[in-house]
CSV table of C-alpha atoms (C1' of nucleotides) in Angstrom, one decimal:
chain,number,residue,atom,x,y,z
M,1,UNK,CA,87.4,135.2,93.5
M,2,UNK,CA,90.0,135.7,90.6
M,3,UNK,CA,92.5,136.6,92.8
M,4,UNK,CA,92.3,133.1,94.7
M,5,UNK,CA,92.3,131.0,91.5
M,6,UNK,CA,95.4,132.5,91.0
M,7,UNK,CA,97.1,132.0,94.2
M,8,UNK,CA,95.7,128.6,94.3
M,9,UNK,CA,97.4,128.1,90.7
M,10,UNK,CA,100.5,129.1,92.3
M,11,UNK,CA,100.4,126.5,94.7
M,12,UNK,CA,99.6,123.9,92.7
M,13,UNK,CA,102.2,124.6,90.5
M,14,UNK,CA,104.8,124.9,92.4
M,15,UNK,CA,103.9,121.6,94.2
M,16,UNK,CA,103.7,119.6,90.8
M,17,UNK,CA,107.7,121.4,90.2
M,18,UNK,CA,108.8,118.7,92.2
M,19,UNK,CA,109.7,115.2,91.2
M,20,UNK,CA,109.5,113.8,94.8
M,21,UNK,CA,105.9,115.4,94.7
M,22,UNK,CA,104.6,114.1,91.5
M,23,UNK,CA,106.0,110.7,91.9
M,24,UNK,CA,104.2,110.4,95.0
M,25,UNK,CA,101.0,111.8,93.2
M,26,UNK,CA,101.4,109.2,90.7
M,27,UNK,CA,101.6,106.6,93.5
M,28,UNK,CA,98.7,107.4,95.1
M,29,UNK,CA,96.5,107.6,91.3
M,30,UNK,CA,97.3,103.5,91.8
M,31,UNK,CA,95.5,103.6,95.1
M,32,UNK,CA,95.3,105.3,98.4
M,33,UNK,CA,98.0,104.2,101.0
M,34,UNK,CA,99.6,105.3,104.1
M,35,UNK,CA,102.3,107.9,104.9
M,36,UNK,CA,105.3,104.6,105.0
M,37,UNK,CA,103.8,102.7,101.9
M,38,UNK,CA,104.2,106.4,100.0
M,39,UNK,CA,107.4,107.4,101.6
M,40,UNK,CA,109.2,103.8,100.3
M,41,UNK,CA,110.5,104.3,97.3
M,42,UNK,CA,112.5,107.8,98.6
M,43,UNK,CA,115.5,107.9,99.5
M,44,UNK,CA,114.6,110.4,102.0
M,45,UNK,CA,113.7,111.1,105.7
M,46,UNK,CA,110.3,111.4,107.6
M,47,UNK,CA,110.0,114.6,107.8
M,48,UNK,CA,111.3,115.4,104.3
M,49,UNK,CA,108.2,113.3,103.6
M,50,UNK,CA,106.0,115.3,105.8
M,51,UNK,CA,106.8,118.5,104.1
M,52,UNK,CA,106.1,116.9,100.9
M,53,UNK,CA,102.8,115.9,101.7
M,54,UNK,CA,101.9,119.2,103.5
M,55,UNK,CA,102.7,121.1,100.4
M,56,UNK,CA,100.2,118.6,98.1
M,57,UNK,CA,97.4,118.5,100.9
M,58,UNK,CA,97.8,122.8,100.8
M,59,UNK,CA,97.7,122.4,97.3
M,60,UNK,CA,94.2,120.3,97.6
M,61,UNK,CA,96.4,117.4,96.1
M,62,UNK,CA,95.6,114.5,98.5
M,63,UNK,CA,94.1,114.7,101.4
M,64,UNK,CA,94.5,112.1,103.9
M,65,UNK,CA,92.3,110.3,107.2
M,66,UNK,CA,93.8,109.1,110.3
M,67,UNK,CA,93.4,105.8,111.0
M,68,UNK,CA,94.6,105.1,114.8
M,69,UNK,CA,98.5,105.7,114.1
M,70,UNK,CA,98.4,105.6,110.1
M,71,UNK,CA,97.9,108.4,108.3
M,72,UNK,CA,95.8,107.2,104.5
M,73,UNK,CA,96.8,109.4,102.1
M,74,UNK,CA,94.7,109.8,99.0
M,75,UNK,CA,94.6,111.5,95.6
M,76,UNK,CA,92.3,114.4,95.5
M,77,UNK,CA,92.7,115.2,91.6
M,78,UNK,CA,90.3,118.0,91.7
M,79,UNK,CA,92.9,121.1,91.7
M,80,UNK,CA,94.3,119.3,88.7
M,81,UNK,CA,91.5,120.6,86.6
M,82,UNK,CA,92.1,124.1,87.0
M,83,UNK,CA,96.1,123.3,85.6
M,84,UNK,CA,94.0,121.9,82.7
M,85,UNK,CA,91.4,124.7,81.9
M,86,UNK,CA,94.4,127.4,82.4
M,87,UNK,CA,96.7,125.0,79.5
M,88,UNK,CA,93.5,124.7,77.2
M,89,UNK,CA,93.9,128.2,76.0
M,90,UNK,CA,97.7,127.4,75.0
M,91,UNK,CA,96.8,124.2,73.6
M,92,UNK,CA,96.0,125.8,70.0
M,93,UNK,CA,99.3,127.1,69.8
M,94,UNK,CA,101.8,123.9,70.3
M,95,UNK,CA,99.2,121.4,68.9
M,96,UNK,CA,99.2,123.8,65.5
M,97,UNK,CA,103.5,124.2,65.8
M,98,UNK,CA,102.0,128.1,66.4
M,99,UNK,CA,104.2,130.2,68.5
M,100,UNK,CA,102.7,133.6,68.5
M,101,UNK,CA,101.3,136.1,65.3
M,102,UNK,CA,104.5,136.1,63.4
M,103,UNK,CA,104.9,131.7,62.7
M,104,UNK,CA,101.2,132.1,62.0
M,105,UNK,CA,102.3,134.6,59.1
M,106,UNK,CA,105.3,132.4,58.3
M,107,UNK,CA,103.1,129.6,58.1
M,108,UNK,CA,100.5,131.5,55.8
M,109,UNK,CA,103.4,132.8,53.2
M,110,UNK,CA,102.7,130.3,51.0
M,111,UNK,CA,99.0,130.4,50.5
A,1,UNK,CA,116.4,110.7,78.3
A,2,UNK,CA,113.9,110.4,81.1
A,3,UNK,CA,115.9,112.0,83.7
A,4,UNK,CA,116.0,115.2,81.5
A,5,UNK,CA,112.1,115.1,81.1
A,6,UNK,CA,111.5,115.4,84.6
A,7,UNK,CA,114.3,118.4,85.0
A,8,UNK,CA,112.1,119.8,82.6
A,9,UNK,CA,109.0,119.4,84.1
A,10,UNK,CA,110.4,120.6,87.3
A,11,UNK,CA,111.4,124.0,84.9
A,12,UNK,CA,108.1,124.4,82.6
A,13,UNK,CA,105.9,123.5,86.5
A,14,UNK,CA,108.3,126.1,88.4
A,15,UNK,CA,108.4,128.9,85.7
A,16,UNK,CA,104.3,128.3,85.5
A,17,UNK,CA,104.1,128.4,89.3
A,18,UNK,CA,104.4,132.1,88.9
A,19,UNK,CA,101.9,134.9,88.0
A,20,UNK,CA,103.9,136.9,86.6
A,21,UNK,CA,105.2,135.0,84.2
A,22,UNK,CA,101.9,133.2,83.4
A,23,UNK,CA,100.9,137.0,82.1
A,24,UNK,CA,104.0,137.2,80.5
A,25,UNK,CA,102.6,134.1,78.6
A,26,UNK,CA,99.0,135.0,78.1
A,27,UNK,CA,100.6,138.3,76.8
A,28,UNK,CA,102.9,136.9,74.7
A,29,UNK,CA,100.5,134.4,73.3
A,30,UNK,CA,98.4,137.7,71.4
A,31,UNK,CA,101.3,138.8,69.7
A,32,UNK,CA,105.3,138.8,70.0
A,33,UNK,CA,106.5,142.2,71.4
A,34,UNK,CA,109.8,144.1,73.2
A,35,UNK,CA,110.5,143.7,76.7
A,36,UNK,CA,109.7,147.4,77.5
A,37,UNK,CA,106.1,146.4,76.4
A,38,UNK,CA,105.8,143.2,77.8
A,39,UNK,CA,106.8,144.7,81.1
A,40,UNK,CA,104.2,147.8,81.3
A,41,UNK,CA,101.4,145.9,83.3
A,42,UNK,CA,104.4,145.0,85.9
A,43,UNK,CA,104.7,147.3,88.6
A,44,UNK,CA,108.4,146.2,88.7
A,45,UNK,CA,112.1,147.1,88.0
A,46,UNK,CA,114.0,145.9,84.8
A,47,UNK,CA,116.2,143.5,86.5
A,48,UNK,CA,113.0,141.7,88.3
A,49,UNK,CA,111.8,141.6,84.3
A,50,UNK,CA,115.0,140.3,83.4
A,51,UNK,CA,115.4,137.9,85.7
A,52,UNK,CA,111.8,136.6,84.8
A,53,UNK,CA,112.5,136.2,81.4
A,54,UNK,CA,114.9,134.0,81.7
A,55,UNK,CA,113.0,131.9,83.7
A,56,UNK,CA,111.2,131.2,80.8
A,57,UNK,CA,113.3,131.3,78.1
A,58,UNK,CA,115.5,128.4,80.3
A,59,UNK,CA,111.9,126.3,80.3
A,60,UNK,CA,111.7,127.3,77.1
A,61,UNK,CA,108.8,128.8,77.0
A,62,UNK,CA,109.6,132.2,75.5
A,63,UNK,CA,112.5,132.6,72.9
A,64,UNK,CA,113.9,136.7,71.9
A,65,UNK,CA,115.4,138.1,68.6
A,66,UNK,CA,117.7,140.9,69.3
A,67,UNK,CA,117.3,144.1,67.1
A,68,UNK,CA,119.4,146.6,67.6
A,69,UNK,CA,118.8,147.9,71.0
A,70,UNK,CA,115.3,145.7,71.9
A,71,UNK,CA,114.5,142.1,72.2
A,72,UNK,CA,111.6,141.0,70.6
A,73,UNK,CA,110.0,138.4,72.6
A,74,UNK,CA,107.5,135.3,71.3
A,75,UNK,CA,105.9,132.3,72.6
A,76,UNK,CA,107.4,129.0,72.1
A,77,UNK,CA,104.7,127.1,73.7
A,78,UNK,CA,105.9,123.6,72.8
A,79,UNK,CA,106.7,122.1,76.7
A,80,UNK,CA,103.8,122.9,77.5
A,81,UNK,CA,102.6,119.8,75.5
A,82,UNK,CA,104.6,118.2,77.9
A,83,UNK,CA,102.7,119.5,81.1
A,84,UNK,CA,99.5,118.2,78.6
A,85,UNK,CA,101.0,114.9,78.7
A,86,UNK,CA,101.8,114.5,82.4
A,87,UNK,CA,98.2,116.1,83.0
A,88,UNK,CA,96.7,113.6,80.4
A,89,UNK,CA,96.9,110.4,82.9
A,90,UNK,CA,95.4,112.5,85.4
A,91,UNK,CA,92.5,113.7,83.5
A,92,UNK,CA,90.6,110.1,83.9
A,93,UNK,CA,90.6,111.0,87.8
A,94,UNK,CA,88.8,114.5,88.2
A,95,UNK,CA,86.5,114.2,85.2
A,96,UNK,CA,84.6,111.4,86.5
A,97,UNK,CA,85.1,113.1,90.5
A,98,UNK,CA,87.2,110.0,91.0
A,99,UNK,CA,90.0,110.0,93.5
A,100,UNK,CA,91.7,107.1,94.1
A,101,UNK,CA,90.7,103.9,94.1
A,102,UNK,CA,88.3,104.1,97.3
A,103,UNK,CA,85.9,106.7,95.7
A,104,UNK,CA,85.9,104.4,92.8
A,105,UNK,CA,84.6,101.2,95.1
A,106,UNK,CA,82.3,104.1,96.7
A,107,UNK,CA,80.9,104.8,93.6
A,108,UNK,CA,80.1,101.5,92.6
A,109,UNK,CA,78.4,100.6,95.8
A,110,UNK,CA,74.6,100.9,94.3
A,111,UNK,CA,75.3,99.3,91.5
X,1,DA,C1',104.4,98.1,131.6
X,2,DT,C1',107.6,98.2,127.9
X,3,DC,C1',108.8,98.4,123.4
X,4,DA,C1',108.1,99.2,118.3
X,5,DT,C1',105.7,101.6,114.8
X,6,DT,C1',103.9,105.6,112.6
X,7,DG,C1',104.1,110.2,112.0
X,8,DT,C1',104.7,115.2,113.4
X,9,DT,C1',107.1,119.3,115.3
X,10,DA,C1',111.1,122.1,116.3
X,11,DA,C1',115.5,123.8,115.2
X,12,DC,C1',118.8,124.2,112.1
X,13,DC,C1',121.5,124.5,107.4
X,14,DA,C1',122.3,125.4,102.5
X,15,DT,C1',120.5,126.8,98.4
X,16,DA,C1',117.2,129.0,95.3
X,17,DG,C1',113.8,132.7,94.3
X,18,DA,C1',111.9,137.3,93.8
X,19,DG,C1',112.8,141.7,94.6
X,20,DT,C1',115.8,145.9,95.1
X,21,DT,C1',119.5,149.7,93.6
X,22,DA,C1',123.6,151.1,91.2
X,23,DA,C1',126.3,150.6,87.3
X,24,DC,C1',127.1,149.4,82.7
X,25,DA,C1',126.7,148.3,77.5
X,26,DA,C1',124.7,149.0,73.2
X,27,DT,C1',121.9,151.3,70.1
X,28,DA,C1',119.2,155.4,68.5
X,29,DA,C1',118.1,160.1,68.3
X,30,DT,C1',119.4,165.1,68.6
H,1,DA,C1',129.3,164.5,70.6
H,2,DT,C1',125.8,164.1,73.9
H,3,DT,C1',121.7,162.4,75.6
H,4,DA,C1',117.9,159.1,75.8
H,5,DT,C1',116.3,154.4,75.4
H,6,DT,C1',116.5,149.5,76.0
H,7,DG,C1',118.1,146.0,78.5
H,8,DT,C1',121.6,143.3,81.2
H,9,DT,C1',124.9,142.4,85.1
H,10,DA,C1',126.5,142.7,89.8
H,11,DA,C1',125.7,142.9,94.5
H,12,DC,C1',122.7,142.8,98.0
H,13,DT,C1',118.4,141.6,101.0
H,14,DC,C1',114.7,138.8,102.5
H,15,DT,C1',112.0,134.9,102.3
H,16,DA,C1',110.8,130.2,100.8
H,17,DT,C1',112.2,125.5,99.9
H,18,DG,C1',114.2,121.0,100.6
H,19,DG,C1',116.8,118.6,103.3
H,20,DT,C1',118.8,117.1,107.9
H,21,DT,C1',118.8,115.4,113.2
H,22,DA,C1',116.7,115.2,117.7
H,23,DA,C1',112.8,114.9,120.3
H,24,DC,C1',108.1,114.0,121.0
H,25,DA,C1',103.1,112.1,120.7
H,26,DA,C1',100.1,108.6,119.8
H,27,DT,C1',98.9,104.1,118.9
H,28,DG,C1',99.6,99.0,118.7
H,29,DA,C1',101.9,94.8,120.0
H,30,DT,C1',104.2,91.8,123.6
DNA sequence: ATCATTGTTAACCATAGAGTTAACAATAAT
DNA sequence: ATTATTGTTAACTCTATGGTTAACAATGAT
């Protein structure tokens, strides 16, 4: 449903419009890990880290497996796709310095 | 300076992470136009426009021309090459349906 | 059995976000 | 000169977000 692709680009934007967030991403692209091995490098407390990860595994960012009290958190890249089919249509504008009909006339004046 | 590449992520990911301003985009990406006519799909008030298109002229995603009493909206889709960058390291991950290191040893199991 | 580790939930706070209405400013048309 | 059009600003509401502390649950180690 259109109307879920779009609410499910919502979400993932909006969870990649956080540093915290996309550091963590960037983390777990090295290799999966648990809940404290992600959490280290934040200055930041355990439930600030839960939120974080609720928001990525909502977006269909990571998804994790419990392993007796450890929680293995892993990349799930998938959703990362869609951010990249929606930016494909906008690619021919930046990668050609094009903003919009009138710089494509500017550009053309000369011809 | 790095720190003010990832406030600017957080802006172009946070201005994105809405739909109405995504079809603000896609609109603007067809041709530059007023803000009365980019706002006729939005069943909306002026201010909410308003307030939208600053969002993205502060990511700096959209720039305006005044004349006289209208302000000609365009594109300026350069930070989105930015998002294209940040997606780029990702891209390795979903196109070959790899997530992390453990679906990489999964898939290598039969070989 | 007790204690430490790992992580979540609940309750709260402060700020930001998306919307509204009412009022205004500037320009254009009559 | 008045009126209509185009758009912004101010002030407000409501909800979401990002953070906190305190308490708890579950597992593992001693």
């Amino acid at each position: 449903m259109v109307n879920n692709d779009i609410k499910q680009l919502d979400q993932i934007f909006s969870a990649l419009s956080d540093a915290t967030r996309r550091e963590m991403l960037s983390r777990l692209a090295e290799r999966e890990m648990p809940v404290w091995e992600l959490a280290e490098p934040f200055n930041m407390s355990k439930p600030a880290i839960t939120k974080h990860l609720k928001v990525l595994e909502s977006a269909g960012l990571m998804k994790r497996s419990v392993q007796g009290r450890t929680h293995i958190c892993r990349l799930t890249s998938s959703p990362l796709s869609e951010v990249a089919d929606w930016l494909a249509f906008y690619e021919k504008f930046w990668s050609k310095k094009l903003d919009g009909l009138d710089e494509f006339l500017t550009s053309r004046k000369g011809e």
